[in-house]
Amino acid sequence: MIVADLSSRELRRRLSDDGLYLHSGPFICRIQSVLAKVADGLALAYADYPLADADYADFHLRLAAPRLRRWISPQVQFHADVRQPFLPLPQQQAYAMFEWGLNWCVSQHANQYLILHAAVLEKNGRALVLPGHSGAGKSTLCAGLVYGGGWRLLSDELTLIRPADGLIQALPRPVSLKNASIEVIKQLAPGAIFTPTVMDTSKGSVAHAKPPSDSIVRQQECARLAWVAFPRYRAGAALNTQTVSVPQLLMRLAEQAFNYSLHGQDGFSTLLNWAQSAQAFEFEYSDLPQAIAYFEQLASQPHTQLQHEAAPV
Amino acid sequence: MKVLEQLCQALLDPSSVRDFQLADWDRVLRVADTGLLTASLAERLEAAKLLGNVPMPVQARLQAAQIQCQANRRAVAWEVSRLERALKPLDVPIVLLKGSAYALADLPAGRGRLFGDIDILVPRSRLDEVEACLYWHGWIGSHHDAYDERYYREWMHELPALMHQKRQSVLDIHHTILPPTARFHPDPAKLHGQAVPVPGQDYVRMLAPHDMVLHSACHLFHESEWDKGLRDLYDLDQLLRHFATQADFYPVLLDRAREQQLQRPLFYALRYCQWLWQTPMPQALIEQSLREAAPPRLLLPLMDALFLRSIRPIHPLVQDWQDGWARFCLYVRGHWLRMPMHLLIPHLLRKAIKPYLSDKAPAGNRPG
């Protein structure tokens, strides 16, 4: 059964009662909230997610309205079981807060994975990782490839690497878009479904796009790394790529990892293997369709295993 | 309260998890996470070769906790090596306390234990030197106001915490194990006198087994914050079980407790370890030796109720409304044991009104 199989009434009942249990990638989330904004957002963006049995959850999430501010500019507070890691936000942002809260849960707790701050997509069995500081155009490019290029979404924010085999564990979630990129993606993919845009968050305006149902159906499928592209959007720039060397790539991946130091030597070997087997490049662009075409061509080429000198480990 | 019993039972006898359903795991792990005991549970299961038998999602969570714990241990070893480098030229005796000692000495109590701060004991006469030396190596006092500074330096058994400027690690420097304003005065020179080498370390030392147990007991039962109470009592159980294999451990422990005026905390420690963890111990000897240290007959049931409520992890699955009151009572008790009334009342009043005087926003993060 998936979320869309529940009537809107049943969905609200579960959310305000014992909780909605669903599978998100390798995790089971239990979500509780009486807030309409949360229920509406979930009904829209999580329609394709499989329901889980109501007996176990990795993350127990609750979005509640602090009682004192019930009437005057109401707020929402995020609870991760007994913890409240954030200050409350205006209630308008309740659904976005759920998304940020779940990101926090994964990045804080899922230390069985080496976690990179990067989007990750897959085509023809090969994965493309897009690390990036905010503002670099990572989410826009990721959304463009998913909704305009038919790539499978593994994650728009958190790349989960299994240290044992270096494979990427999918964690497809609604794609977070900000400010101008919301319009860009709406024009590129008129069929894509968005949660209502919330203005004036700490990141500007924010909307979340529902992941393609194929990405959710295949959310248990891991992928093997093939490319790492460091996107940089620059208005008016011609498409331009520049190779990133193995040592540079290793350093930059480590920099983007949330929990690199926790994994010690395993973390180092995992990223070294990654750096040696991936084709990595800077990717400067301004025209999204042109960028999508570039990656389409990349994905259709037969894979060439890069030859590097074996590094002493 | 079934969940708490399940968690305690699983720590004592890992094979009890064979009967767990996923729903049991869900509750046990939530309580274990809150009580900082998940990695300890993972280590116990791994030692019993049962980690492979638990359901997959549970395995993943236990593994995550173990990875974090191993990183914690590496960080502590590194931090201690930096301390050693900084302090060796002073030739001042350094004794590692609590978690960092358990971890570096690889005691069973250290397996799966998470800790944030590093605690060391140095002689009071060398404090200024040590503090100045650490300052030049990057450990600098975190921000305190003048009142806090005075509170620590005049009345407490430790300096205000130092933080390393680059690594953000926190270091607590103790000169004794109870505040000088407390009623009992264990002699720190005796602790230094019997300190033993930490296996694998050539400079830092740790407390002798009996002192380690006494310090742990004294720390727990003079405490005013109880959120890690269950974990701390588990430490005690693990220390007692481990050291009990040494000849004469209990007689020496009981003598030392008398000598250091720490019989009352030891009385509580042994009592609750037996209740909660069924720690094996020489019953007759202990009763005889600690008889006069027991609290008055009318007080004991009250203390039992307060302690056993306060050590529960602060999670709605194992708490009821009386637990908050119990913790409050022990909070007041903790302070009362630490300071005489004429110091305590102004101090608590000051702590109570301070949040309203300060114009700083409460601590918290923005999400995203």
XYZ file of C-alpha atoms in Angstrom:
681
model
C 0.000 0.000 0.000
C 1.163 3.545 -0.735
C 0.221 6.909 0.771
C -2.088 7.697 -2.184
C -4.225 4.660 -1.263
C -5.273 6.410 1.934
C -8.288 8.720 1.790
C -7.474 12.253 2.807
C -9.487 11.640 5.960
C -7.615 8.480 6.828
C -4.275 10.206 6.202
C -5.208 12.999 8.621
C -6.490 10.499 11.139
C -3.216 8.599 11.121
C -1.135 11.781 11.300
C -3.055 13.127 14.263
C -3.321 9.754 15.967
C -0.593 7.084 16.209
C 1.301 8.451 13.215
C 1.861 7.792 9.530
C 4.540 5.131 9.032
C 6.289 5.175 5.669
C 9.414 3.848 3.949
C 11.791 6.548 2.805
C 14.820 4.901 1.221
C 16.317 2.533 3.811
C 14.532 4.273 6.688
C 11.115 3.928 8.257
C 9.680 7.256 9.363
C 6.812 7.812 11.726
C 5.206 11.199 11.257
C 2.716 12.790 13.641
C 1.058 16.162 13.158
C -2.366 17.737 13.456
C -1.326 20.596 11.181
C -3.152 20.842 7.850
C -0.036 22.179 6.089
C 1.848 18.993 6.938
C -1.007 16.682 5.889
C -1.476 18.543 2.594
C 2.233 18.543 1.816
C 2.542 14.821 2.523
C -0.586 13.956 0.516
C 0.917 15.772 -2.457
C 4.647 15.031 -2.320
C 4.632 11.602 -0.638
C 1.723 10.067 -2.613
C 3.886 7.257 -4.026
C 5.722 6.269 -0.820
C 5.020 2.761 0.503
C 3.388 2.564 3.929
C 5.228 0.661 6.665
C 3.917 -1.450 9.522
C 3.051 0.634 12.552
C 5.390 -1.175 14.923
C 8.855 0.198 14.249
C 10.409 3.435 13.053
C 13.974 4.684 12.676
C 12.840 8.278 13.111
C 9.901 9.457 15.185
C 8.994 12.887 13.854
C 6.350 15.222 15.198
C 5.360 18.696 14.058
C 3.341 20.495 16.675
C 2.133 24.013 17.282
C 3.496 25.470 20.537
C 0.352 26.233 22.564
C 1.393 29.673 23.772
C 1.455 31.022 20.239
C -1.795 29.447 19.145
C -3.570 32.671 18.240
C -0.851 35.261 17.660
C 1.393 34.467 14.674
C 1.199 30.681 15.187
C 4.392 28.650 15.043
C 5.483 25.103 14.396
C 8.027 23.101 16.372
C 9.879 20.045 15.097
C 10.315 17.102 17.480
C 12.663 14.209 16.706
C 11.357 11.815 19.357
C 12.287 13.710 22.562
C 14.654 16.181 20.940
C 13.846 19.621 19.559
C 16.932 20.545 17.574
C 15.573 23.787 16.098
C 13.904 26.995 17.139
C 10.214 27.114 16.136
C 9.303 28.553 12.726
C 6.181 30.347 11.479
C 3.437 27.773 10.934
C 3.343 28.594 7.208
C 6.647 26.724 6.955
C 5.412 23.552 8.675
C 5.873 21.253 5.687
C 9.316 22.664 4.821
C 10.298 22.223 8.440
C 9.350 18.557 8.200
C 11.709 18.149 5.232
C 14.565 19.979 6.973
C 13.922 18.045 10.152
C 14.086 14.705 8.358
C 17.349 15.784 6.693
C 18.692 16.587 10.148
C 17.649 13.166 11.456
C 19.419 11.339 8.650
C 22.589 13.435 8.741
C 22.845 13.172 12.538
C 21.996 9.523 13.050
C 22.568 7.408 9.944
C 26.280 7.010 10.601
C 26.297 3.503 9.162
C 26.678 5.471 5.894
C 29.320 7.922 4.875
C 27.079 10.910 4.134
C 27.940 13.572 1.559
C 26.174 16.865 1.103
C 25.401 16.180 -2.549
C 22.600 15.370 -4.958
C 22.795 11.991 -6.654
C 21.069 10.633 -9.769
C 21.288 7.502 -11.860
C 20.926 6.577 -15.509
C 21.707 3.288 -17.254
C 23.003 1.860 -13.982
C 25.551 4.594 -13.365
C 25.351 7.318 -10.772
C 26.112 11.021 -11.088
C 26.979 12.856 -7.880
C 26.524 16.633 -7.698
C 28.181 18.061 -4.585
C 27.739 21.712 -3.996
C 27.572 24.559 -1.564
C 24.174 26.205 -1.462
C 23.732 28.680 -4.261
C 25.904 26.723 -6.710
C 22.906 25.499 -8.669
C 23.058 21.920 -7.458
C 19.327 21.533 -6.752
C 18.295 23.239 -9.993
C 20.543 21.004 -12.074
C 19.358 17.952 -10.134
C 15.682 18.857 -10.684
C 16.379 19.613 -14.345
C 17.938 16.173 -14.889
C 15.136 14.397 -12.996
C 12.135 16.193 -14.492
C 13.649 17.162 -17.856
C 16.172 14.384 -18.481
C 14.527 11.257 -17.072
C 17.278 10.512 -14.524
C 16.355 8.458 -11.494
C 16.452 10.512 -8.308
C 18.469 8.958 -5.485
C 18.619 12.140 -3.410
C 18.703 15.879 -3.933
C 20.594 16.587 -0.712
C 22.171 13.578 1.016
C 24.351 11.006 -0.742
C 24.513 7.876 1.421
C 27.601 5.741 0.739
C 27.870 2.203 2.112
C 31.474 1.936 3.351
C 31.458 -1.842 2.860
C 31.091 -1.765 -0.947
C 31.087 1.922 -1.922
C 27.595 1.658 -3.410
C 25.148 4.533 -3.091
C 21.982 3.893 -1.116
C 18.974 5.734 -2.565
C 17.025 8.130 -0.363
C 14.630 9.786 -2.821
C 12.761 12.686 -1.267
C 10.854 15.662 -2.668
C 13.299 17.976 -4.443
C 13.779 21.251 -2.616
C 13.821 24.287 -4.900
C 14.455 27.886 -4.025
C 13.575 31.303 -5.415
C 14.019 31.626 -9.214
C 14.672 27.916 -9.752
C 11.055 27.102 -8.828
C 9.852 28.919 -11.975
C 12.681 27.505 -14.082
C 11.677 23.914 -13.273
C 7.938 24.628 -13.597
C 8.566 25.895 -17.145
C 10.925 23.062 -18.008
C 8.573 20.333 -16.749
C 4.964 21.543 -16.734
C 3.849 18.105 -15.557
C 5.848 18.214 -12.304
C 3.831 18.547 -9.091
C 4.892 21.123 -6.487
C 3.947 21.845 -2.915
C 2.735 25.439 -2.478
C 5.635 27.928 -2.436
C 6.414 29.251 1.033
C 7.795 32.799 1.090
C 10.276 34.366 3.499
C 11.964 31.291 4.890
C 15.601 31.599 5.978
C 16.468 30.386 2.456
C 14.036 32.673 0.614
C 11.006 31.150 -1.141
C 10.918 27.387 -1.027
C 8.847 24.733 -2.812
C 9.203 20.967 -2.967
C 8.655 18.927 -6.138
C 7.126 15.458 -5.911
C 9.684 12.816 -6.950
C 8.817 10.767 -10.070
C 7.026 7.591 -8.972
C 9.650 5.411 -10.686
C 12.313 6.805 -8.309
C 10.169 5.818 -5.330
C 9.380 2.353 -6.663
C 13.125 1.775 -7.047
C 14.149 3.395 -3.773
C 15.714 0.191 -2.451
C 18.011 -0.077 -5.484
C 21.620 0.984 -4.916
C 23.752 2.550 -7.642
C 27.446 2.584 -8.506
C 29.320 5.864 -8.854
C 30.424 6.917 -12.344
C 30.682 10.730 -12.382
C 31.166 13.563 -9.945
C 30.270 16.999 -11.312
C 30.732 20.187 -9.301
C 28.008 22.411 -10.692
C 28.387 26.171 -10.881
C 25.625 28.266 -12.336
C 26.828 31.536 -13.814
C 24.367 33.707 -15.745
C 25.370 33.985 -19.392
C 28.265 31.518 -19.160
C 28.898 29.038 -21.947
C 28.861 25.382 -20.921
C 32.341 24.585 -19.700
C 33.876 21.574 -18.017
C 37.257 21.134 -16.409
C 38.709 17.874 -15.113
C 39.252 17.525 -11.358
C 42.313 15.464 -10.382
C 42.120 12.462 -8.044
C 43.771 14.142 -5.010
C 41.629 17.247 -5.454
C 38.518 15.154 -5.761
C 39.368 13.219 -2.615
C 39.832 16.430 -0.637
C 36.673 18.015 -1.954
C 34.544 14.938 -1.272
C 35.893 14.760 2.290
C 35.017 18.433 2.695
C 31.419 17.730 1.650
C 30.995 14.783 4.014
C 28.973 15.271 7.188
C 30.605 12.410 9.060
C 33.972 11.799 7.349
C 35.913 11.831 10.616
C 33.555 9.314 12.240
C 34.515 6.700 9.655
C 38.237 7.037 10.245
C 40.354 4.890 7.959
C 37.307 3.242 6.349
C 36.068 6.693 5.373
C 39.403 7.510 3.775
C 39.588 4.261 1.787
C 35.989 4.611 0.662
C 36.535 8.122 -0.672
C 39.894 7.190 -2.179
C 38.242 4.359 -4.098
C 35.567 6.758 -5.184
C 38.074 9.370 -6.280
C 40.026 6.794 -8.292
C 37.048 5.280 -10.051
C 34.999 8.390 -10.851
C 35.247 10.772 -13.734
C 35.186 14.175 -12.045
C 34.853 17.673 -13.446
C 33.821 21.233 -12.753
C 30.623 21.995 -14.587
C 29.846 25.619 -15.354
C 26.545 26.324 -17.074
C 23.801 28.857 -17.573
C 21.404 27.119 -19.969
C 19.600 24.250 -18.264
C 18.379 22.339 -21.399
C 21.925 22.452 -22.767
C 23.235 21.037 -19.489
C 20.638 18.253 -19.587
C 21.708 17.375 -23.134
C 25.355 17.256 -22.037
C 24.627 14.723 -19.305
C 22.331 12.738 -21.619
C 25.224 12.305 -24.010
C 27.550 11.387 -21.146
C 25.148 8.698 -19.939
C 24.755 7.174 -23.396
C 28.515 6.694 -23.890
C 29.901 3.308 -22.955
C 31.587 3.486 -19.598
C 35.340 3.774 -19.648
C 37.046 2.638 -16.520
C 39.582 5.293 -15.684
C 43.122 4.097 -15.310
C 45.001 5.530 -12.389
C 48.212 4.460 -10.837
C 47.465 2.412 -7.804
C 47.938 4.638 -4.785
C 49.843 3.242 -1.839
C 47.324 2.565 0.938
C 7.926 0.475 32.826
C 8.374 -2.690 30.831
C 10.675 -1.016 28.303
C 13.233 -0.039 30.917
C 13.299 -3.580 32.267
C 13.806 -4.894 28.736
C 16.715 -2.511 28.158
C 18.383 -3.368 31.471
C 17.847 -7.050 30.868
C 19.322 -6.827 27.378
C 22.442 -5.129 28.768
C 22.790 -7.791 31.460
C 21.914 -10.788 29.374
C 22.074 -10.072 25.633
C 20.394 -13.368 24.796
C 17.131 -11.894 26.134
C 16.764 -9.953 22.865
C 15.909 -13.199 21.090
C 12.306 -12.714 22.192
C 12.108 -9.094 21.019
C 9.563 -8.201 18.366
C 10.232 -5.171 16.149
C 7.868 -3.182 18.355
C 10.013 -4.031 21.390
C 13.137 -2.915 19.551
C 11.452 0.332 18.600
C 10.786 1.248 22.222
C 14.026 -0.136 23.639
C 16.162 1.766 21.113
C 14.326 5.043 21.725
C 14.976 4.757 25.440
C 18.550 3.556 24.883
C 19.238 6.523 22.561
C 17.962 8.950 25.184
C 19.992 7.251 27.925
C 23.181 7.123 25.756
C 23.213 3.338 26.002
C 22.692 2.259 22.374
C 26.378 1.691 21.646
C 26.825 -0.192 24.942
C 23.956 -2.452 23.925
C 25.555 -2.961 20.506
C 28.882 -3.911 22.111
C 27.184 -6.379 24.458
C 25.351 -8.000 21.546
C 28.498 -8.158 19.462
C 30.471 -9.746 22.306
C 27.712 -12.365 22.593
C 27.819 -12.867 18.783
C 24.143 -11.934 18.545
C 24.430 -8.800 16.433
C 23.774 -10.769 13.260
C 20.497 -12.148 14.612
C 18.692 -8.872 15.215
C 16.356 -7.429 12.541
C 18.072 -5.484 9.739
C 16.911 -1.950 10.609
C 17.990 -2.512 14.206
C 21.386 -3.799 13.075
C 21.896 -0.657 11.044
C 21.153 1.559 14.032
C 23.396 -0.406 16.357
C 26.152 -0.259 13.769
C 25.754 3.519 13.454
C 26.058 3.841 17.232
C 29.208 1.694 17.229
C 30.818 3.761 14.490
C 30.159 6.917 16.449
C 31.537 5.343 19.578
C 34.721 4.168 17.883
C 35.248 7.677 16.515
C 34.743 8.978 20.040
C 37.489 6.669 21.302
C 39.911 7.708 18.580
C 39.213 11.343 19.374
C 39.874 10.784 23.065
C 43.133 8.955 22.429
C 44.265 11.818 20.215
C 43.176 14.439 22.724
C 45.058 12.680 25.517
C 48.172 12.484 23.351
C 47.932 16.277 22.806
C 47.484 16.837 26.538
C 50.478 14.700 27.204
C 52.580 16.664 24.742
C 51.513 19.932 26.358
C 51.933 18.927 29.997
C 54.853 16.510 29.990
C 57.482 19.297 30.240
C 55.835 20.494 33.486
C 56.271 17.047 35.001
C 52.963 17.397 36.802
C 51.013 14.250 37.736
C 47.940 13.861 35.509
C 45.194 11.392 36.358
C 42.500 10.664 33.761
C 39.025 10.387 35.259
C 35.792 8.680 34.223
C 35.001 7.868 30.577
C 38.350 8.734 29.043
C 40.134 6.438 31.516
C 37.677 3.587 30.895
C 38.148 3.949 27.147
C 41.941 4.232 27.073
C 42.377 1.373 29.534
C 39.817 -0.620 27.512
C 37.810 -1.470 30.622
C 34.439 -3.161 30.015
C 32.764 0.038 31.266
C 34.351 1.903 28.360
C 33.053 -0.396 25.647
C 30.255 1.402 23.876
C 30.423 4.397 26.170
C 30.015 7.815 24.621
C 31.470 10.866 26.304
C 31.930 14.483 25.495
C 34.368 16.015 27.923
C 37.763 14.825 29.086
C 38.272 15.014 32.845
C 41.676 15.141 34.488
C 42.830 15.424 38.081
C 45.887 17.543 38.897
C 47.241 18.672 42.291
C 45.719 21.946 43.433
C 49.135 23.501 43.967
C 49.939 23.075 40.253
C 46.617 24.353 38.860
C 47.844 27.797 37.787
C 50.815 26.339 35.986
C 48.700 23.738 34.209
C 46.079 26.253 33.174
C 48.683 28.687 31.841
C 50.469 25.941 29.956
C 47.264 24.652 28.390
C 46.360 28.202 27.390
C 49.485 28.368 25.215
C 48.513 25.048 23.636
C 45.057 26.255 22.651
C 42.804 25.269 25.573
C 41.013 28.435 26.569
C 38.247 29.083 29.097
C 34.810 29.096 27.526
C 32.819 32.223 28.199
C 31.692 32.631 31.762
C 30.715 35.721 33.642
C 32.558 36.916 36.722
C 30.112 35.126 39.008
C 30.652 31.764 37.320
C 34.412 32.242 37.505
C 34.225 32.896 41.227
C 31.776 30.049 41.762
C 34.135 27.550 40.205
C 37.422 28.894 41.508
C 36.371 29.402 45.115
C 33.799 26.740 45.740
C 34.144 23.961 43.213
C 36.393 20.974 42.768
C 37.087 21.829 39.148
C 37.994 24.845 37.020
C 35.515 26.306 34.535
C 35.642 24.043 31.460
C 38.354 24.760 28.903
C 37.750 24.396 25.194
C 40.391 23.738 22.578
C 40.286 26.511 20.028
C 40.816 24.302 16.988
C 39.232 20.990 17.898
C 36.405 22.357 20.073
C 37.064 19.579 22.553
C 36.161 20.281 26.177
C 38.512 19.671 29.084
C 37.556 19.697 32.764
C 40.423 20.119 35.202
C 39.681 18.796 38.694
C 41.846 19.267 41.741
C 39.754 17.000 43.930
C 36.599 14.891 43.533
C 34.135 16.763 45.756
C 33.698 20.526 46.142
C 35.724 21.976 49.039
C 32.432 23.432 50.320
C 30.902 19.952 50.664
C 30.714 18.236 54.031
C 33.092 15.430 53.218
C 36.644 15.942 52.140
C 38.252 13.010 50.375
C 41.989 13.639 50.158
C 43.187 14.077 46.555
C 46.814 13.420 47.549
C 45.801 9.842 48.380
C 44.212 9.505 44.942
C 47.402 10.629 43.250
C 49.444 8.440 45.595
C 47.803 5.222 44.456
C 47.108 6.132 40.819
C 48.135 3.440 38.356
C 49.513 3.582 34.808
C 47.029 3.499 31.941
C 47.919 0.501 29.738
C 49.647 1.738 26.611
C 50.317 5.243 27.994
C 53.618 6.321 29.485
C 52.666 9.618 31.140
C 48.996 9.921 32.127
C 47.686 7.710 34.910
C 44.286 6.643 36.128
C 42.764 6.044 39.559
C 43.382 2.750 41.313
C 40.411 0.335 40.980
C 38.881 1.123 44.393
C 39.286 4.877 43.867
C 37.794 4.614 40.400
C 34.670 2.981 41.831
C 34.485 5.505 44.672
C 34.848 8.415 42.310
C 32.160 7.064 40.018
C 29.824 6.529 43.006
C 30.625 9.899 44.483
C 30.041 11.567 41.139
C 26.678 9.904 40.625
C 25.288 10.325 44.120
C 26.410 13.917 44.616
C 25.122 14.874 41.224
C 22.371 17.355 40.617
C 21.850 16.507 36.943
C 20.420 13.059 36.403
C 19.861 12.670 32.686
C 22.769 10.203 32.358
C 21.967 8.413 35.634
C 21.200 5.003 34.165
C 24.388 5.016 32.085
C 26.437 6.070 35.132
C 24.963 3.286 37.230
C 25.729 0.860 34.420
C 29.362 2.094 34.491
C 29.457 1.255 38.189
C 28.100 -2.212 37.611
C 30.671 -2.855 34.892
C 33.524 -1.548 37.042
C 32.449 -3.648 40.031
C 32.106 -6.826 37.987
C 35.465 -6.260 36.351
C 37.431 -5.448 39.518
C 35.716 -8.080 41.652
C 37.991 -10.660 40.034
C 40.988 -9.082 41.814
C 41.814 -10.560 45.201
C 40.774 -8.375 48.139
C 38.990 -5.835 45.963
C 35.946 -5.415 48.225
C 37.832 -5.259 51.549
C 40.160 -2.598 50.122
C 37.217 -0.707 48.621
C 35.354 -0.640 51.937
C 38.446 0.463 53.891
C 39.178 3.157 51.398
C 35.577 4.409 51.544
C 35.912 4.866 55.315
C 39.276 6.540 54.968
C 37.989 8.965 52.329
C 34.595 9.655 54.010
C 32.780 8.238 50.990
C 30.791 5.473 52.645
C 27.388 7.007 51.980
C 27.796 7.285 48.199
C 29.306 3.798 48.141
C 26.340 2.518 50.129
C 23.931 3.886 47.518
C 26.069 2.723 44.609
C 26.208 -0.875 45.837
C 22.534 -0.887 46.815
C 21.229 0.297 43.461
C 23.702 -1.743 41.411
C 22.318 -4.818 43.133
C 18.729 -3.743 42.564
C 19.101 -2.776 38.969
C 21.896 -4.968 37.649
C 22.073 -7.777 40.206
C 25.793 -7.084 40.566
C 27.366 -9.962 42.489
C 29.070 -8.786 45.716
C 30.057 -10.112 49.170
C 26.818 -9.323 50.955
C 27.781 -9.978 54.591
C 31.011 -8.028 54.430
C 29.304 -5.020 52.878
C 26.442 -4.992 55.378
C 28.833 -5.136 58.272
C 31.096 -2.454 56.909
C 28.499 0.005 55.661
C 25.924 -0.396 58.434
C 26.714 2.921 60.055
C 26.866 4.636 56.650
C 23.247 3.824 55.764
C 20.886 6.788 55.833
C 18.342 6.980 58.680
C 15.629 4.339 58.471
C 12.878 6.793 57.558
C 14.961 8.520 54.921
C 15.969 5.393 53.042
C 12.625 4.565 51.366
C 12.374 8.186 50.235
C 15.876 8.130 48.757
C 15.119 4.801 47.069
C 12.074 6.293 45.406
C 13.912 9.444 44.348
C 17.019 7.699 42.974
C 15.206 4.992 41.111
C 12.915 7.547 39.476
C 15.661 10.001 38.648
C 17.918 7.586 36.840
C 15.258 6.742 34.277
C 16.147 8.210 30.880
C 14.052 11.297 30.187
C 11.717 9.700 27.680
C 7.903 9.568 27.873
C 7.997 5.774 27.394
C 9.604 5.318 30.821
C 8.597 8.476 32.685
C 5.587 9.496 34.680
C 4.638 12.827 36.243
C 6.329 12.088 39.553
C 9.739 11.652 37.952
C 10.114 15.349 37.302
C 9.520 16.013 40.993
C 12.001 13.339 41.965
C 14.632 14.905 39.738
C 13.892 18.319 41.195
C 14.290 17.018 44.747
C 17.629 15.435 43.880
C 18.690 18.599 42.102
C 18.186 20.515 45.317
C 19.824 17.696 47.291
C 22.828 17.720 44.971
C 23.373 21.406 45.606
C 22.721 21.041 49.299
C 25.433 18.397 49.579
C 27.770 20.624 47.655
C 27.439 23.856 49.591
C 26.387 25.019 53.035
C 23.057 26.883 53.250
C 24.497 30.366 53.515
C 26.209 29.883 50.151
C 23.584 27.701 48.555
C 20.507 29.897 48.916
C 22.005 33.005 47.299
C 23.497 30.749 44.587
C 20.210 29.041 43.704
C 18.327 32.348 43.771
C 20.866 33.785 41.415
C 20.572 30.789 39.072
C 16.778 31.062 39.174
C 16.596 34.719 38.188
C 19.558 34.783 35.827
C 17.618 33.777 32.681
C 15.322 36.784 33.194
C 18.174 39.236 33.670
C 20.042 38.204 30.563
C 18.950 39.726 27.263
C 20.489 36.915 25.232
C 18.175 34.749 23.122
C 17.901 31.115 24.218
C 20.256 28.695 22.522
C 18.925 27.021 19.393
C 19.473 26.516 15.714
C 17.753 27.500 12.596
C 16.809 24.440 10.552
C 17.867 23.826 7.010
